[in-house]
CSV table of N, CA and C and ligand atoms in Angstrom, one decimal:
chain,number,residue,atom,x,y,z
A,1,UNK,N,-113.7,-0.8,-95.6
A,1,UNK,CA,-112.5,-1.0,-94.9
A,1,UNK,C,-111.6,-2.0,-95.7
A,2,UNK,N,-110.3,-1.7,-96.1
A,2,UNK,CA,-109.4,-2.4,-96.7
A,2,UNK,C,-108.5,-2.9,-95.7
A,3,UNK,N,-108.3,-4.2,-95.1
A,3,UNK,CA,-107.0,-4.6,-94.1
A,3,UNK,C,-105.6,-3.9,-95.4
A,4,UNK,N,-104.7,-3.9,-94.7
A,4,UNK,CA,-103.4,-2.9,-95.1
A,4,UNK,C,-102.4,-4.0,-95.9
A,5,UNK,N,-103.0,-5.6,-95.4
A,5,UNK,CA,-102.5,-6.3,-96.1
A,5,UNK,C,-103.0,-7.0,-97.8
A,6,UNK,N,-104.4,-6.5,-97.5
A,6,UNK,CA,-104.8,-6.9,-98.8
A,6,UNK,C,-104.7,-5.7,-99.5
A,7,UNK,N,-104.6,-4.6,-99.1
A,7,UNK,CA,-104.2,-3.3,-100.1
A,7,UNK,C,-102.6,-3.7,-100.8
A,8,UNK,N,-102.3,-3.8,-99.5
A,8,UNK,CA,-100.6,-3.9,-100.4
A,8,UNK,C,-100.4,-5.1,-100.8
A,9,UNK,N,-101.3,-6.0,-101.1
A,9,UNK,CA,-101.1,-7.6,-102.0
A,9,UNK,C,-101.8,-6.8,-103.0
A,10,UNK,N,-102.9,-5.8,-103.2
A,10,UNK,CA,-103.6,-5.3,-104.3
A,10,UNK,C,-102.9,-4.5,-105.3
A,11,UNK,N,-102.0,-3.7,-104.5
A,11,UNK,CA,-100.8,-2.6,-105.2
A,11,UNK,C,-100.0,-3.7,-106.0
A,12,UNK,N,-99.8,-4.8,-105.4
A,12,UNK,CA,-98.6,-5.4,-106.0
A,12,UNK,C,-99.0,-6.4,-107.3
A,13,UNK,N,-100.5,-6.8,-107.1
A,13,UNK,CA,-101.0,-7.1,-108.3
A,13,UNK,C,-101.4,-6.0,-109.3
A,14,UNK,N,-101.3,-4.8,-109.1
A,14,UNK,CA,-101.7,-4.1,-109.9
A,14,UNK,C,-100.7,-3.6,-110.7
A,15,UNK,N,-99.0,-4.1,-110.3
A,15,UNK,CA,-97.8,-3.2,-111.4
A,15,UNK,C,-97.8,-5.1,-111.7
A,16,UNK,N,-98.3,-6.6,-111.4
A,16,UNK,CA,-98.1,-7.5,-111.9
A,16,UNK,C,-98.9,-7.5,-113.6
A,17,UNK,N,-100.3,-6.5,-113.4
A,17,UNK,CA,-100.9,-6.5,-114.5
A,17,UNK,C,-100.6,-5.4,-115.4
A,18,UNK,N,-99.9,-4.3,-114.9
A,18,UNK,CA,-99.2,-3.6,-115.9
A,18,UNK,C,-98.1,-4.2,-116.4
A,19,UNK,N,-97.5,-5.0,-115.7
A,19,UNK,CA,-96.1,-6.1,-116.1
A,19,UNK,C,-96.5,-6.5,-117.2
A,20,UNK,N,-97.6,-7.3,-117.2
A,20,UNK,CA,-98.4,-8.2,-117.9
A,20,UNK,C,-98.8,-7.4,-119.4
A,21,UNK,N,-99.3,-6.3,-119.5
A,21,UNK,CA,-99.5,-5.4,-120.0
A,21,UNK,C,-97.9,-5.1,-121.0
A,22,UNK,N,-96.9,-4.5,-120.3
A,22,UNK,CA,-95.6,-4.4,-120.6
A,22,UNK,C,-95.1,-5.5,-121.7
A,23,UNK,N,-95.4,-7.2,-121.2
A,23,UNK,CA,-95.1,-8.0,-121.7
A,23,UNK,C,-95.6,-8.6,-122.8
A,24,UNK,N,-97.0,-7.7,-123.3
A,24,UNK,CA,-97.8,-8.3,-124.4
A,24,UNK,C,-97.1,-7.4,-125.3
A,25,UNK,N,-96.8,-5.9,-125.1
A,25,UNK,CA,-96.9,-5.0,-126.1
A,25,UNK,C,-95.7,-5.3,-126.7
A,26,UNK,N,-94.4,-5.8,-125.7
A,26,UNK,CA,-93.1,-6.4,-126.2
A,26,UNK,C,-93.7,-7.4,-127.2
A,27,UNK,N,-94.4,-8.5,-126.9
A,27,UNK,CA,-94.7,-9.0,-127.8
A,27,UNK,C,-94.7,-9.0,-129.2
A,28,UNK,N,-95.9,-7.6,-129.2
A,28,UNK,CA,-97.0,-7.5,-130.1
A,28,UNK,C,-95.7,-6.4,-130.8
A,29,UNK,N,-94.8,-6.0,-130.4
A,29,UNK,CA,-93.6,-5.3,-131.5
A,29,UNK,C,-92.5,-6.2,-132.0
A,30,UNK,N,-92.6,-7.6,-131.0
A,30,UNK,CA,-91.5,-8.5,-131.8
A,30,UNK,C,-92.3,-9.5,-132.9
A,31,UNK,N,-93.6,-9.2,-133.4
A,31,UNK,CA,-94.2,-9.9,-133.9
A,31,UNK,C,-94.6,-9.2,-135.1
A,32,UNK,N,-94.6,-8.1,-135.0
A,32,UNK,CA,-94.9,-7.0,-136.0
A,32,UNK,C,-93.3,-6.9,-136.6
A,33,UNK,N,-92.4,-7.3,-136.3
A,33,UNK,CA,-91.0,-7.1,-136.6
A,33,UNK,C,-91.0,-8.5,-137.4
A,34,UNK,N,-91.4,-9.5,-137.0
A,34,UNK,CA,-91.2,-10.5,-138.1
A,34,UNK,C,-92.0,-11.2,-138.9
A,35,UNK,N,-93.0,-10.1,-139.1
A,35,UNK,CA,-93.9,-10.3,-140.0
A,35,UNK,C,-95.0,-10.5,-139.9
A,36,UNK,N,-95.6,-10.8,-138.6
A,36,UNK,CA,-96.8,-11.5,-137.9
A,36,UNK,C,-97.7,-9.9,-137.7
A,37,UNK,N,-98.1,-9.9,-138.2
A,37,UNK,CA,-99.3,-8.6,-138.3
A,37,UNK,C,-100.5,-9.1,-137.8
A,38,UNK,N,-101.0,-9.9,-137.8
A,38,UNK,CA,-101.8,-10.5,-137.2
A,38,UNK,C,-102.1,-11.1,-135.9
A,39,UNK,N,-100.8,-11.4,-135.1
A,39,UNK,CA,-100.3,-12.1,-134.0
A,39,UNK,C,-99.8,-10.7,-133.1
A,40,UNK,N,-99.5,-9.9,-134.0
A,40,UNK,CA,-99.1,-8.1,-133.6
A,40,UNK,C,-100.4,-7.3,-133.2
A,41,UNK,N,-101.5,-7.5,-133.8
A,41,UNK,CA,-102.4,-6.9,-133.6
A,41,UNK,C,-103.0,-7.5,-132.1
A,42,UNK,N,-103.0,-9.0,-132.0
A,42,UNK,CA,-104.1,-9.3,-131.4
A,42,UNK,C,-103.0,-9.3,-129.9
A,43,UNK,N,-101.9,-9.5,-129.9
A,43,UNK,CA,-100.9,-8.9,-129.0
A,43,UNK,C,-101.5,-8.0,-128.1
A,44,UNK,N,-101.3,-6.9,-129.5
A,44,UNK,CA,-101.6,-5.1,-128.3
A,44,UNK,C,-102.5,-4.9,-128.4
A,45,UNK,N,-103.9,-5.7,-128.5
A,45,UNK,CA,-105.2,-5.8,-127.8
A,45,UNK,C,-105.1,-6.4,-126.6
A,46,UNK,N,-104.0,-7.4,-126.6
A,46,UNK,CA,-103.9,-7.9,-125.0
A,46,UNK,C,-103.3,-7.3,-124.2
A,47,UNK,N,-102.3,-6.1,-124.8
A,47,UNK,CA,-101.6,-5.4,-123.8
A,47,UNK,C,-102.7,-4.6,-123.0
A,48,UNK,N,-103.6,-4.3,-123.8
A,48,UNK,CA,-105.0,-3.0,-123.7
A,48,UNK,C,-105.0,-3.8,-122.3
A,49,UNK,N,-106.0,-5.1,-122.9
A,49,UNK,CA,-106.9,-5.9,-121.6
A,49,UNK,C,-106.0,-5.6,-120.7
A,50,UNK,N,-104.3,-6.6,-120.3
A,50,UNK,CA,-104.0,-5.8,-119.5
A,50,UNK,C,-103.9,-4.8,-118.3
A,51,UNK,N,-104.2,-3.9,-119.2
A,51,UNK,CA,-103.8,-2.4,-118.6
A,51,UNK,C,-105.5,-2.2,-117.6
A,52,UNK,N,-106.0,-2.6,-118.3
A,52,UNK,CA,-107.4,-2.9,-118.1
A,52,UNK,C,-107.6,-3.1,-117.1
A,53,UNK,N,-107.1,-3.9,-116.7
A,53,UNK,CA,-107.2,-5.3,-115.3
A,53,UNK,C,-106.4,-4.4,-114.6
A,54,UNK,N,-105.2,-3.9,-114.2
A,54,UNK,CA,-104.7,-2.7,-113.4
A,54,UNK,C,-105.8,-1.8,-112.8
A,55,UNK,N,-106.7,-1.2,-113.8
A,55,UNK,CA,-107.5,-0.1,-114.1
A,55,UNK,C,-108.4,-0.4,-113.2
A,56,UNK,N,-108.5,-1.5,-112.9
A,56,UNK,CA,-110.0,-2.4,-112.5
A,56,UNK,C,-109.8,-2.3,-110.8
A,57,UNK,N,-108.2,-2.7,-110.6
A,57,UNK,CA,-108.0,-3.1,-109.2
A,57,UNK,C,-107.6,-1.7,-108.8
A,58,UNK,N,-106.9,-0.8,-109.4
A,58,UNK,CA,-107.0,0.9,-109.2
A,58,UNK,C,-107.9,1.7,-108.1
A,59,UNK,N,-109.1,1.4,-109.2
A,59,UNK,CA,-109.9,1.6,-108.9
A,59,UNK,C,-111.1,1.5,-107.8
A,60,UNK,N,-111.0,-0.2,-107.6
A,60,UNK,CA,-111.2,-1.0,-106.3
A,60,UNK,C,-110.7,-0.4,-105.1
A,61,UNK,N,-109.0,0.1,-104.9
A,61,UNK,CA,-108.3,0.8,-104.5
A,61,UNK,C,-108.7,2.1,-103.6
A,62,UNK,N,-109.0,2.7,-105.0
A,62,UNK,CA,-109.5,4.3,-104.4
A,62,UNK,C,-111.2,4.5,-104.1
A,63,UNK,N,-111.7,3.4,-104.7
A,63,UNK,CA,-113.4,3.3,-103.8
A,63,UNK,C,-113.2,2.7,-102.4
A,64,UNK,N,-111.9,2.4,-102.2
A,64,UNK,CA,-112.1,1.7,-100.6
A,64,UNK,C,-111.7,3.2,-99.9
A,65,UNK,N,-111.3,4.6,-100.5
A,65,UNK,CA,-110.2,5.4,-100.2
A,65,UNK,C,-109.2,5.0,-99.6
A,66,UNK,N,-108.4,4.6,-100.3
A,66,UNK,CA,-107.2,4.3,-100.4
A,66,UNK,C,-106.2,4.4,-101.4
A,67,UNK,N,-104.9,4.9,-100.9
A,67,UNK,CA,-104.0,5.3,-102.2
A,67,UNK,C,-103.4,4.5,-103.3
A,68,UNK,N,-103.4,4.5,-104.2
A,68,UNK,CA,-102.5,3.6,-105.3
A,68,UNK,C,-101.1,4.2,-105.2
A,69,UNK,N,-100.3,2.1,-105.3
A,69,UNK,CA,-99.1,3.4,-105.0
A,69,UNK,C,-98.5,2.3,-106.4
A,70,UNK,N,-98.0,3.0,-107.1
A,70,UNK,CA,-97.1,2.6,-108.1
A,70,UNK,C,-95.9,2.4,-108.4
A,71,UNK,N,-95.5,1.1,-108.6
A,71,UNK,CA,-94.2,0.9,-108.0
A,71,UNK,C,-93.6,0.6,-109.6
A,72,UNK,N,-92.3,0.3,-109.3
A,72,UNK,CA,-91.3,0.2,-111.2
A,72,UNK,C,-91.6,-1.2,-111.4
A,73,UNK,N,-91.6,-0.6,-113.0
A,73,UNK,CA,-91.9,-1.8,-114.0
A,73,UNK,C,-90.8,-2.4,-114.6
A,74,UNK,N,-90.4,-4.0,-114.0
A,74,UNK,CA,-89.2,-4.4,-114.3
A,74,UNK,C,-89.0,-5.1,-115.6
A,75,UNK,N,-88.0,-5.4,-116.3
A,75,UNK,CA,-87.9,-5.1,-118.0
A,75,UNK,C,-88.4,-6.2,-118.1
A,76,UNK,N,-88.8,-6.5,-119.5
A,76,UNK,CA,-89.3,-7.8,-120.0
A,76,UNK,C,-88.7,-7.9,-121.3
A,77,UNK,N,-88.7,-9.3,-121.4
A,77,UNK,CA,-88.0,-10.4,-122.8
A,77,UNK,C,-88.5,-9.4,-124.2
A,78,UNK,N,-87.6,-8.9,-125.0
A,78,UNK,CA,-87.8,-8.7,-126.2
A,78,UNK,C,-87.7,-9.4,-127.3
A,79,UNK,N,-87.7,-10.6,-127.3
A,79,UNK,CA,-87.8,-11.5,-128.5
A,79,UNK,C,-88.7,-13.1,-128.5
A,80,UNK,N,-88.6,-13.8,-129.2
A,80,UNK,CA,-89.6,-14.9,-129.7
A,80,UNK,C,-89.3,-15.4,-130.6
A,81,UNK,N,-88.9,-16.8,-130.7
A,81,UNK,CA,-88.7,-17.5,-131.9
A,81,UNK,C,-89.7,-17.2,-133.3
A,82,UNK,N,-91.3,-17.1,-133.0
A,82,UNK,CA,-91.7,-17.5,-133.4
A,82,UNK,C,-93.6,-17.6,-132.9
A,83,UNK,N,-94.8,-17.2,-133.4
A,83,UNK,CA,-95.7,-16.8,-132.7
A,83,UNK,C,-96.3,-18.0,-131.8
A,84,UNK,N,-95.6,-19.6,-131.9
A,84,UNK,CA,-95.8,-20.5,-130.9
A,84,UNK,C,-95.1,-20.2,-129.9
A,85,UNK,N,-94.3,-19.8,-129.8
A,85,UNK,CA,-93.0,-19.2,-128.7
A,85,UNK,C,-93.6,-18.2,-127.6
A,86,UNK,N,-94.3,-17.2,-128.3
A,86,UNK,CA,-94.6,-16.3,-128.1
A,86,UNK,C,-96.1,-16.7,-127.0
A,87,UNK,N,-96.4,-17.8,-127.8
A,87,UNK,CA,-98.1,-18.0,-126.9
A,87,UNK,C,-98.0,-19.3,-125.9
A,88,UNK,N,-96.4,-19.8,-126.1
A,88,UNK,CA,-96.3,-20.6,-125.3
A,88,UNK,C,-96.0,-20.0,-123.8
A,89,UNK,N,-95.1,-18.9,-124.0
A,89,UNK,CA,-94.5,-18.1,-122.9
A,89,UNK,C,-95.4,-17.3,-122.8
A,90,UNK,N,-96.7,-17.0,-123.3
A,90,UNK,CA,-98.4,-16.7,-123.0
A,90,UNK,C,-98.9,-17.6,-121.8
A,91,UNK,N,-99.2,-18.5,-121.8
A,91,UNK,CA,-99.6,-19.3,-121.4
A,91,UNK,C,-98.7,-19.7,-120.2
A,92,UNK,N,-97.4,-19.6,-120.1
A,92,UNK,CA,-96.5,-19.8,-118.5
A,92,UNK,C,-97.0,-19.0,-117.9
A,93,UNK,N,-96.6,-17.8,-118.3
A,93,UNK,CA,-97.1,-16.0,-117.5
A,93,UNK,C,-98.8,-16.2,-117.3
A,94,UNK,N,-99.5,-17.0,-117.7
A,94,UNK,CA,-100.8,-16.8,-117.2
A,94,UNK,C,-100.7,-18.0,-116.3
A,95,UNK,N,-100.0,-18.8,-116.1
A,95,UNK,CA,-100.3,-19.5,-115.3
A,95,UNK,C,-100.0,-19.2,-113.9
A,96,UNK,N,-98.9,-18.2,-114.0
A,96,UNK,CA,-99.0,-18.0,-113.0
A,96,UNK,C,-99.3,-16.7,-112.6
A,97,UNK,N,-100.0,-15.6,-113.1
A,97,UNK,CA,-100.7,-15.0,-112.8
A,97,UNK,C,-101.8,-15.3,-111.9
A,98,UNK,N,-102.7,-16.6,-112.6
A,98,UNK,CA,-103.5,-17.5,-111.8
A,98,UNK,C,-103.2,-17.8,-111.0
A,99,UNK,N,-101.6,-18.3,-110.5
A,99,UNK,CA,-102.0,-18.6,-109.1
A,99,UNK,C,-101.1,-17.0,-107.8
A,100,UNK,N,-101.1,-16.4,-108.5
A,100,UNK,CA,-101.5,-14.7,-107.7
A,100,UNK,C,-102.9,-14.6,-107.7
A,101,UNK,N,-103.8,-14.6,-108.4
A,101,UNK,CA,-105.3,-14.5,-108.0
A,101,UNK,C,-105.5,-15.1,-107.0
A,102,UNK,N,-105.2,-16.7,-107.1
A,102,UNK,CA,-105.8,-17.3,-106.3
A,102,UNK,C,-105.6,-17.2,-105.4
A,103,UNK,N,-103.7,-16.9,-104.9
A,103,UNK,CA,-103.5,-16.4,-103.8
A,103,UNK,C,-104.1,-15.0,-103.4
A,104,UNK,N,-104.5,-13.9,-103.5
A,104,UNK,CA,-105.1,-13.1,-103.2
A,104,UNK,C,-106.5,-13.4,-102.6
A,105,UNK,N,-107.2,-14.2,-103.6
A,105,UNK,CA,-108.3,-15.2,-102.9
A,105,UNK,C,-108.5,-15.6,-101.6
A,106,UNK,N,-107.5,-16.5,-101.8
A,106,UNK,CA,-107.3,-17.0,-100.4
A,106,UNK,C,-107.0,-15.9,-99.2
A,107,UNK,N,-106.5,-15.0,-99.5
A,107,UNK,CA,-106.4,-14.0,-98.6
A,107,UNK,C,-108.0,-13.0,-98.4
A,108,UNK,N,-108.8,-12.8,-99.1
A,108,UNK,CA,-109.6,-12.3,-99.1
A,108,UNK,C,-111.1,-12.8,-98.7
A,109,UNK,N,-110.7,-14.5,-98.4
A,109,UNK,CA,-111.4,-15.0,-97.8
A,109,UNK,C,-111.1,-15.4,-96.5
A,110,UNK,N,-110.0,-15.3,-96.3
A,110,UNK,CA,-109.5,-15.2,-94.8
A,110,UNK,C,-109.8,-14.3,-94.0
A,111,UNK,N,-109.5,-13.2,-94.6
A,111,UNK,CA,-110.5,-11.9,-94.2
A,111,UNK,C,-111.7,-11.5,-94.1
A,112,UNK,N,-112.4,-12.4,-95.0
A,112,UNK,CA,-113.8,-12.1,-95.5
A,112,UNK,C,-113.9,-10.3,-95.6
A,113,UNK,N,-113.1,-10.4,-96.2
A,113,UNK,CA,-113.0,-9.0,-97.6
A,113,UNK,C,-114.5,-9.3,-98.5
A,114,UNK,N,-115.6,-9.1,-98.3
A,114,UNK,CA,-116.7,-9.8,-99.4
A,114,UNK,C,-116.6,-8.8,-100.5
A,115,UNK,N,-116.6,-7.4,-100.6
A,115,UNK,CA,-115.9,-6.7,-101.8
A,115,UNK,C,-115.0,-7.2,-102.9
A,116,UNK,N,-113.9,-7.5,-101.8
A,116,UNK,CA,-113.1,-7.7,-102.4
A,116,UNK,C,-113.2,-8.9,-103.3
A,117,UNK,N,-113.6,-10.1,-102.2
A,117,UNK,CA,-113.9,-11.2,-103.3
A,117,UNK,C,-114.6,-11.3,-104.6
A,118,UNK,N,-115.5,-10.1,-104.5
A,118,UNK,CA,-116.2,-9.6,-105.2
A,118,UNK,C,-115.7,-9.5,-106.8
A,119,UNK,N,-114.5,-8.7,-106.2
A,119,UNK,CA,-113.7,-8.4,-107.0
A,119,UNK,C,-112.8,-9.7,-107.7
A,120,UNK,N,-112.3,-10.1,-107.3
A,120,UNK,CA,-111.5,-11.4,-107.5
A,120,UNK,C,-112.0,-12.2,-108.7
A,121,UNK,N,-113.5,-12.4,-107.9
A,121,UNK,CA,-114.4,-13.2,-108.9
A,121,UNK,C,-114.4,-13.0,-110.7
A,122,UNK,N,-114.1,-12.0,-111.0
A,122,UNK,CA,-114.0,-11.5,-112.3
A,122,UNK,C,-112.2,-11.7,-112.8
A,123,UNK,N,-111.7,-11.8,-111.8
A,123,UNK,CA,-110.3,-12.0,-112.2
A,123,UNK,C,-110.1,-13.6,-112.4
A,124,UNK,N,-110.6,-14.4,-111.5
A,124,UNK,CA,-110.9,-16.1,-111.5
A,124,UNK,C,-111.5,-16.5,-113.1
A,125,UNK,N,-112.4,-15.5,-113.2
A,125,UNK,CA,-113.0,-16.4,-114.5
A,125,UNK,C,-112.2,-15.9,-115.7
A,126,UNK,N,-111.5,-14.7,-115.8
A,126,UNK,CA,-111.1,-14.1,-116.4
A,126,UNK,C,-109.6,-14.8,-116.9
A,127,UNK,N,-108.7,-15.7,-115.7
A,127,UNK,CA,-107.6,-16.4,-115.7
A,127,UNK,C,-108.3,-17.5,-116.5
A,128,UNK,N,-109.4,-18.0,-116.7
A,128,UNK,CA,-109.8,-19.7,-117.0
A,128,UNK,C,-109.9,-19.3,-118.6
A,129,UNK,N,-110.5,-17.9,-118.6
A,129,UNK,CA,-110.2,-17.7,-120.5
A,129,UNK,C,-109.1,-17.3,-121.0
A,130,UNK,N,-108.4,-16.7,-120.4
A,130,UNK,CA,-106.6,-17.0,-120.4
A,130,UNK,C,-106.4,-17.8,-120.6
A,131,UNK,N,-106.2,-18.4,-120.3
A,131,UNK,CA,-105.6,-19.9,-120.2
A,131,UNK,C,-105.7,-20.8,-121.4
A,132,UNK,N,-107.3,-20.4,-121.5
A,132,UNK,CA,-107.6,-21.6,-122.3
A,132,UNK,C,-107.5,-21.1,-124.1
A,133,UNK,N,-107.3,-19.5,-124.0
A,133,UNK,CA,-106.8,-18.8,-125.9
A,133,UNK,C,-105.6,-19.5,-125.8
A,134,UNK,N,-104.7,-19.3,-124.8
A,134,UNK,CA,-103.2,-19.5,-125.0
A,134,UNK,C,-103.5,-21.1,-125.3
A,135,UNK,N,-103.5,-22.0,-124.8
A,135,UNK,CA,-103.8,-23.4,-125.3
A,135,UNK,C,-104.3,-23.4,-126.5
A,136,UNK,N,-105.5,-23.1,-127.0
A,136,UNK,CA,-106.3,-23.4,-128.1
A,136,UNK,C,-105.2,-22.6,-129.0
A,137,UNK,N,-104.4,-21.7,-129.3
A,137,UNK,CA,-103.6,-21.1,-130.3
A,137,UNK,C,-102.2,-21.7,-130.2
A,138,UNK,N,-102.0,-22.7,-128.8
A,138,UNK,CA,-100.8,-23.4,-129.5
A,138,UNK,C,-101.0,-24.9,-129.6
A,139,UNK,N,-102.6,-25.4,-129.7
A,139,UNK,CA,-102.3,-26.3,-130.6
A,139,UNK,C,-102.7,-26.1,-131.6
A,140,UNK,N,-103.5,-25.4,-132.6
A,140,UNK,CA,-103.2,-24.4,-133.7
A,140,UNK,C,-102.1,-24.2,-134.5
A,141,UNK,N,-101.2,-24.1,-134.3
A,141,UNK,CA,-99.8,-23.6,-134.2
A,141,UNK,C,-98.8,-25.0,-134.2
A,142,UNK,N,-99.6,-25.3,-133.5
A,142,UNK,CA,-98.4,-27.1,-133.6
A,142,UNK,C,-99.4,-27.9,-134.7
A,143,UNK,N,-100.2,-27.9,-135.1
A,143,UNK,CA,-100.6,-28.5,-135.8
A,143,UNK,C,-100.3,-27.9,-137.2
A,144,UNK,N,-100.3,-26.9,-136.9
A,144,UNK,CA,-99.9,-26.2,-138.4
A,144,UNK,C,-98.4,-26.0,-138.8
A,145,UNK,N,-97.6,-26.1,-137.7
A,145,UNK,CA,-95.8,-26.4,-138.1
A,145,UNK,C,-95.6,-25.6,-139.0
A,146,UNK,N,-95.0,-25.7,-140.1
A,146,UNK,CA,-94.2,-25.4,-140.7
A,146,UNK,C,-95.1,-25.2,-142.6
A,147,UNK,N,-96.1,-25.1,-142.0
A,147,UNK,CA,-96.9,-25.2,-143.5
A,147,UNK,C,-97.1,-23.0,-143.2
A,148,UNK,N,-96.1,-22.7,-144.3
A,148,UNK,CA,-96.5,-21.4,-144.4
A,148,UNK,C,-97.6,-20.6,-144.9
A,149,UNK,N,-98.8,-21.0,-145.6
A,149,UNK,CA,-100.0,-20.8,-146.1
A,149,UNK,C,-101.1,-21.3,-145.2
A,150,UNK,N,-100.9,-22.0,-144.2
A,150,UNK,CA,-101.7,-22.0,-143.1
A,150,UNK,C,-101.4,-21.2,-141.9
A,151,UNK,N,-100.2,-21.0,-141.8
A,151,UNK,CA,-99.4,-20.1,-140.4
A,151,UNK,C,-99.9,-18.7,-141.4
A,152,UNK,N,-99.7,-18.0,-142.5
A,152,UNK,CA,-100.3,-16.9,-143.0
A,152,UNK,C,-102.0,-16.6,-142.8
A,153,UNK,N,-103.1,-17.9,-143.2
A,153,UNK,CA,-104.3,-17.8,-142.5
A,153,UNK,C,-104.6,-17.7,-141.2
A,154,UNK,N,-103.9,-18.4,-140.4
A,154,UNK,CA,-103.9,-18.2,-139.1
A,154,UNK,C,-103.7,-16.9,-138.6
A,155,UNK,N,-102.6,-16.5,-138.8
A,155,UNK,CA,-102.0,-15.2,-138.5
A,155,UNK,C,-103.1,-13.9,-139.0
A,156,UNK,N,-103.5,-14.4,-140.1
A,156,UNK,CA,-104.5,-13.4,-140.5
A,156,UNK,C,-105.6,-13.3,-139.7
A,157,UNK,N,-106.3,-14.7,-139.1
A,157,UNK,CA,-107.5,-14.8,-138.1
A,157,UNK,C,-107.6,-14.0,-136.8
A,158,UNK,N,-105.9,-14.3,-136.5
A,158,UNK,CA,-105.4,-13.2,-135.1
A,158,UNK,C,-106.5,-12.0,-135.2
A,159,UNK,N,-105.7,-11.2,-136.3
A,159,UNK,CA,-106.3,-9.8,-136.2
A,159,UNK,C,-107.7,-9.5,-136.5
A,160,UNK,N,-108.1,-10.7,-136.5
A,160,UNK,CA,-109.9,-10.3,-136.0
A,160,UNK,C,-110.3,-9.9,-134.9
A,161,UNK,N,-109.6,-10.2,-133.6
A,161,UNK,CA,-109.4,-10.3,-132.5
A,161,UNK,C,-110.1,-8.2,-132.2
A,162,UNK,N,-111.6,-8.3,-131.5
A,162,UNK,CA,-111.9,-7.1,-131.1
A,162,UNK,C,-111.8,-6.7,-130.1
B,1,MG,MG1,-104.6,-9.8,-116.4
């Protein structure tokens, strides 16, 4: 049994992580545009995960039987100074993604949704390693400033990213 309000808080996080999804791939083609092949690659691996995490709550969705409804994907930023720019405004957008989980949380324990929280739980820990790549890569990035043979190693370590 899905309450009708945590379905439709669930729909609306699910075009938030396509959004999210949307927003990496912009990314990962404004990065690939200026040269960052590395910061491009590891980009539209994030777009994947992403899409991923939609996939996940989808799915959640239609094991409750219930319909996914899919709503429009509104446009996102096509540019970035710069691959600190880029993971700084990484790191806003996850922050507040996090506190959509959490609010959903909260809702699902109000409910005692126990599935659902179930569910959640992988999204909770999932926001705390978010959070903490975008951090670790921009101080990285600020420490490396303007030294272009370290921004080139770096950028190269991105696309290790599996
Ligand atoms: Mg996500």
């Amino acid at each position: 049994m899905l309450n009708p309000k945590m379905e439709a808080a669930l729909n609306k996080q699910v075009n938030e992580e396509i959004w999210s999804s949307y927003l990496y791939l912009s990314m990962s083609y404004d990065m690939d545009e200026k040269g960052f092949s590395g910061a491009s690659s590891w980009f539209a691996k994030q777009a994947q995960e992403e899409f991923e995490h939609a996939q996940k709550i989808m799915s959640f969705i239609t094991s409750c039987d219930k319909k996914v409804k899919l709503m429009p994907i509104s446009e996102v930023r096509q540019e970035w100074n710069s691959p600190l720019d880029a993971f700084e405004d990484t790191l806003l957008h996850e922050k507040k993604v996090t506190s959509y989980i959490h609010s959903l949380m909260d809702m699902a324990v109000e409910l005692k949704d126990y599935a659902c929280i179930n569910l959640l739980n992988f999204f909770v820990s999932e926001q705390v390693e978010e959070e903490e790549a975008a951090r670790k890569y921009i101080s990285a990035l600020k420490v490396i400033n303007k030294d272009t043979a370290a921004m080139y190693m770096f950028d190269q370590s991105l696309a290790q990213r599996s």
